[in-house]
Amino acid sequence: MKTRIIGLDPGLRRTGWGVIEVEGNSLGFLASGTVNTDSKMPLASRLSQIFEGLLEVISKFTPNAAAVEETFVNKNPKSTLKLGQARGVVLLAPAHSGVPVAEYSATLIKKSIVGAGHAHKDQVQSMIKVLLPRARPNTKDEADALAVAVCHVHHSERQKLIFSRKQSL
């Protein structure tokens, strides 16, 4: 049975998204892109652009699960707050559509994809091309979103295995 996962990389200017399919041990790339906002618009309008853009993607690809990158704390509190608001919208869109949402830290995502928790974005982008040969992300936001989806595959399967082992004891 195929499972479709959407990975989401929150951002106020650009929110990356990537959709993959999983069947057994096989990963397949479906699509990726970004939802861009107009920086000249008020914050509420930009958040609405993210929400509407993601609802459109979710409606088109009908994922079974969503995975979102957790926000890191910035040096600029105002920027951190705005990013947090964008992240809230990114969490809301799949939940609003009835899609279960998981969250992963940037360190765990990088470790899952590259093998090192402090890998550079270029390394993540290169490994995504190896793991998903048909993927050609145009931006680092897209590559990060695909990495979040792949991380979810690794960790959700591990959780299912742990849970099934506990049930059999």
Short mmCIF file of C-alpha atoms in Angstrom, two decimals:
data_model
loop_
_atom_site.label_atom_id
_atom_site.label_comp_id
_atom_site.label_asym_id
_atom_site.label_seq_id
_atom_site.Cartn_x
_atom_site.Cartn_y
_atom_site.Cartn_z
CA MET A 1 0.00 0.00 0.00
CA LYS A 2 1.33 3.42 -0.94
CA THR A 3 1.55 6.20 1.61
CA ARG A 4 1.78 9.81 0.49
CA ILE A 5 3.62 12.30 2.71
CA ILE A 6 3.92 16.06 2.41
CA GLY A 7 6.96 17.66 4.00
CA LEU A 8 6.76 21.34 4.90
CA ASP A 9 9.54 23.86 5.54
CA PRO A 10 7.89 26.94 7.10
CA GLY A 11 8.92 30.43 6.09
CA LEU A 12 7.21 33.78 5.84
CA ARG A 13 8.74 34.67 2.45
CA ARG A 14 8.83 31.12 1.07
CA THR A 15 7.29 27.99 2.51
CA GLY A 16 8.77 24.90 0.89
CA TRP A 17 6.68 21.80 0.27
CA GLY A 18 7.55 18.38 -1.08
CA VAL A 19 5.37 15.34 -1.69
CA ILE A 20 6.71 11.79 -1.74
CA GLU A 21 5.17 8.33 -1.92
CA VAL A 22 6.35 5.37 0.09
CA GLU A 23 5.67 1.73 -0.69
CA GLY A 24 7.58 -0.75 1.44
CA ASN A 25 11.22 0.40 1.36
CA SER A 26 10.75 2.37 -1.86
CA LEU A 27 10.65 6.17 -1.86
CA GLY A 28 9.22 8.04 -4.82
CA PHE A 29 9.22 11.74 -5.63
CA LEU A 30 5.90 13.26 -6.73
CA ALA A 31 6.33 17.03 -6.64
CA SER A 32 7.83 19.97 -4.80
CA GLY A 33 7.54 23.72 -4.81
CA THR A 34 7.20 26.82 -2.72
CA VAL A 35 4.37 29.02 -1.57
CA ASN A 36 5.66 32.57 -1.92
CA THR A 37 4.26 35.64 -0.21
CA ASP A 38 4.30 39.29 -1.20
CA SER A 39 6.55 41.10 1.29
CA LYS A 40 4.73 44.38 0.59
CA MET A 41 1.47 42.99 1.96
CA PRO A 42 0.40 43.10 5.62
CA LEU A 43 1.37 40.12 7.78
CA ALA A 44 -2.18 38.75 7.98
CA SER A 45 -2.46 38.74 4.18
CA ARG A 46 0.86 36.95 3.85
CA LEU A 47 -0.22 34.30 6.36
CA SER A 48 -3.43 33.88 4.35
CA GLN A 49 -1.36 33.40 1.17
CA ILE A 50 0.58 30.58 2.87
CA PHE A 51 -2.61 28.93 4.16
CA GLU A 52 -4.44 29.11 0.83
CA GLY A 53 -1.37 27.95 -1.11
CA LEU A 54 -0.89 24.93 1.13
CA LEU A 55 -4.59 24.03 1.04
CA GLU A 56 -4.33 23.98 -2.75
CA VAL A 57 -1.28 21.66 -2.66
CA ILE A 58 -2.90 19.38 -0.06
CA SER A 59 -6.09 19.20 -2.10
CA LYS A 60 -4.16 18.33 -5.26
CA PHE A 61 -1.91 15.62 -3.77
CA THR A 62 -4.12 14.28 -0.91
CA PRO A 63 -1.32 13.23 1.47
CA ASN A 64 -1.87 10.65 4.22
CA ALA A 65 0.53 12.45 6.57
CA ALA A 66 2.30 15.78 6.95
CA ALA A 67 5.68 16.50 8.50
CA VAL A 68 6.80 19.99 9.52
CA GLU A 69 10.22 21.29 10.47
CA GLU A 70 10.35 22.82 13.95
CA THR A 71 11.40 26.47 14.14
CA PHE A 72 14.76 27.43 15.56
CA VAL A 73 15.18 30.53 17.69
CA ASN A 74 16.60 33.50 15.81
CA LYS A 75 18.74 36.29 17.24
CA ASN A 76 16.05 38.78 16.19
CA PRO A 77 12.93 38.28 18.38
CA LYS A 78 10.66 40.07 15.88
CA SER A 79 11.75 37.75 13.05
CA THR A 80 11.37 34.71 15.30
CA LEU A 81 7.82 35.74 16.18
CA LYS A 82 6.87 36.22 12.51
CA LEU A 83 8.39 32.85 11.60
CA GLY A 84 6.44 31.28 14.46
CA GLN A 85 3.23 32.74 13.07
CA ALA A 86 4.02 31.34 9.62
CA ARG A 87 4.79 27.99 11.20
CA GLY A 88 1.43 28.04 12.96
CA VAL A 89 -0.29 28.46 9.61
CA VAL A 90 1.84 25.66 8.14
CA LEU A 91 0.72 23.35 10.98
CA LEU A 92 -2.91 24.45 10.59
CA ALA A 93 -3.27 23.80 6.84
CA PRO A 94 -2.84 19.99 6.93
CA ALA A 95 -4.65 19.69 10.28
CA HIS A 96 -7.57 21.68 8.81
CA SER A 97 -7.63 19.19 5.93
CA GLY A 98 -7.72 16.19 8.29
CA VAL A 99 -4.10 15.20 7.64
CA PRO A 100 -2.13 14.04 10.73
CA VAL A 101 0.89 16.28 11.40
CA ALA A 102 4.27 15.32 12.87
CA GLU A 103 7.07 17.73 13.79
CA TYR A 104 10.84 17.21 13.58
CA SER A 105 13.80 19.31 14.65
CA ALA A 106 16.20 20.59 12.01
CA THR A 107 19.00 18.59 13.66
CA LEU A 108 17.06 15.32 13.47
CA ILE A 109 16.12 15.98 9.84
CA LYS A 110 19.73 16.64 8.84
CA LYS A 111 20.95 13.61 10.77
CA SER A 112 18.32 11.42 9.06
CA ILE A 113 19.28 12.63 5.58
CA VAL A 114 23.00 13.36 5.73
CA GLY A 115 24.09 11.48 8.86
CA ALA A 116 25.19 14.63 10.67
CA GLY A 117 22.89 16.92 12.65
CA HIS A 118 24.80 20.05 11.73
CA ALA A 119 25.04 19.46 7.98
CA HIS A 120 24.87 22.39 5.58
CA LYS A 121 21.82 23.01 3.37
CA ASP A 122 23.90 22.15 0.27
CA GLN A 123 24.63 18.70 1.73
CA VAL A 124 20.91 18.13 2.39
CA GLN A 125 20.09 19.21 -1.18
CA SER A 126 22.70 16.80 -2.60
CA MET A 127 21.45 13.85 -0.54
CA ILE A 128 17.84 14.50 -1.53
CA LYS A 129 18.91 14.09 -5.16
CA VAL A 130 20.47 10.74 -4.22
CA LEU A 131 17.49 9.51 -2.16
CA LEU A 132 14.90 10.82 -4.64
CA PRO A 133 16.62 10.68 -8.06
CA ARG A 134 13.64 12.21 -9.91
CA ALA A 135 13.61 15.21 -7.55
CA ARG A 136 15.17 18.38 -8.86
CA PRO A 137 14.33 20.96 -6.20
CA ASN A 138 14.72 24.50 -7.51
CA THR A 139 15.24 25.99 -4.05
CA LYS A 140 16.71 24.97 -0.72
CA ASP A 141 13.22 25.39 0.73
CA GLU A 142 11.95 22.62 -1.56
CA ALA A 143 14.91 20.38 -0.74
CA ASP A 144 14.37 20.98 2.99
CA ALA A 145 10.67 20.11 2.66
CA LEU A 146 11.52 16.86 0.87
CA ALA A 147 14.06 16.12 3.62
CA VAL A 148 11.35 16.60 6.25
CA ALA A 149 9.13 14.11 4.40
CA VAL A 150 11.94 11.53 4.15
CA CYS A 151 12.76 12.04 7.84
CA HIS A 152 9.11 11.32 8.64
CA VAL A 153 9.30 8.04 6.73
CA HIS A 154 12.31 6.92 8.74
CA HIS A 155 10.96 7.94 12.12
CA SER A 156 7.29 7.06 11.70
CA GLU A 157 8.22 3.53 10.56
CA ARG A 158 10.56 3.22 13.55
CA GLN A 159 7.76 4.33 15.90
CA LYS A 160 5.37 1.77 14.36
CA LEU A 161 7.98 -0.97 14.85
CA ILE A 162 8.58 0.02 18.49
CA PHE A 163 4.82 0.19 19.13
CA SER A 164 4.18 -3.21 17.52
CA ARG A 165 6.97 -4.78 19.58
CA LYS A 166 5.50 -3.36 22.81
CA GLN A 167 2.06 -4.71 21.85
CA SER A 168 3.45 -8.23 21.30
CA LEU A 169 5.18 -8.38 24.72
#
